[in-house]
Amino acid sequence: MFIIDAHLDLSMNAMEWNRDLRLPVQAIREREKGLSDKPDRGKGTVSLPALRKGGIGLVVATQIARYVAPDNPLPGWHSPWQAWAQTQGQLAWYKAMEEAGEMTMIRDTASLEDHIALWMDDTDPGRVKPIGYILSLEGADSIITPGHLEEAYEYGLRAVGPAHYGPGRYANGTDATGGLTDEGKELLRVMERLNIILDATHLCDDAFWDAMELFGGAVWASHNNCRALVDHNRQFSDDMIRALITKGAVIGGALDAWMMVPGWIRGKSTPESMQCNLEKMLDHLDHICQLAGNTLHAGIGTDLDGAFGKEQTPYDLETIADLQKIPDMLSKRGYNAGDIDNIMHGNWLRLLRKTWA
């Protein structure tokens, strides 16, 4: 089964976690033995070989760099210019992976169709195929001015989430309140003109409803779960999900354990003690499908190794290659072959083809 994962922080892992993602996951874990600077050291689940093993041939891969004002306790950069420079370093890593034949950027219909054809071609089973990536920006703080989106679009940026955690320059995100700033409204206008996809993930409720009213372009939510199942502002309420469905959006189910099961206590809970397995993500996907009345708005957006590892991941997932377990699990729930194709890749492809037509 060909799989699309709509949210992976690959360059962040490579640059800030110092992981050589060309290696198998186990080799990366071995290299990190004895390190304690990050809570997930030795517990990563993602690498380029693991993506290939799992048939995950296309991903939405991020740039991410938060600006933090002096009164903001979150980690981040002390000016938008520093944040911009950080994202340019992350872009350089993606370009290095392209030069090494490990990855290939997908930025338009032609490159998308060529890449899908390559991954669907089974005539040379020994061929090492590049991982296709669509470049996305998680949190827009690093965009120095809305005008800088022109430059970003030229180098390949195709999706933007205006907010991340806390207050942002353009929009407020998870655990914050307040609508889009004036600059944020201008950002959305430039995005719409450039045909950049709006990623609604992480928008706080106020900013979300502002964006739904103002933005007329393509929308997705790369990695988001359901508030009805886990009550937190990071999740979408049913009304928010319905609004996204009306917009034709696709919502990617995330595999961060605290978003999957209620009552998770960071640093204390374990996947086993909380019975957090892949079935819990399917509960969220199923909830979206029930609200929609079809399977056209649910997808996969794992966020694996998004500053967490095995300690905060479903216990029945050893590496990202285990996403291949999901089709059979969906089948056992009564989803037919067409439904499963929709969720594993078809919905993302349909949205991209329509957006880039």
CSV table of C-alpha atoms in Angstrom, one decimal, residues 7 35 45 56-57 71 73 79 119 138 146 157 227 233 236-237 255 272 324 332:
chain,number,residue,atom,x,y,z
A,7,HIS,CA,3.5,15.8,8.5
A,35,LEU,CA,22.7,11.1,25.4
A,45,THR,CA,11.0,6.1,14.9
A,56,ILE,CA,5.7,5.9,2.5
A,57,GLY,CA,6.9,7.4,-0.7
A,71,ASP,CA,8.2,37.6,27.6
A,73,PRO,CA,8.9,31.3,27.8
A,79,SER,CA,14.3,37.6,16.0
A,119,TRP,CA,6.5,4.6,-6.8
A,138,GLU,CA,5.0,24.9,10.5
A,146,PRO,CA,4.3,38.6,4.1
A,157,LEU,CA,7.2,26.2,-0.2
A,227,ARG,CA,-11.5,17.2,20.6
A,233,ASN,CA,-7.6,23.1,22.5
A,236,PHE,CA,-10.5,20.2,16.5
A,237,SER,CA,-14.0,20.4,17.8
A,255,LEU,CA,0.4,9.7,16.5
A,272,GLU,CA,1.3,0.6,27.5
A,324,GLN,CA,1.6,-0.6,6.9
A,332,LYS,CA,-11.3,-5.2,10.0
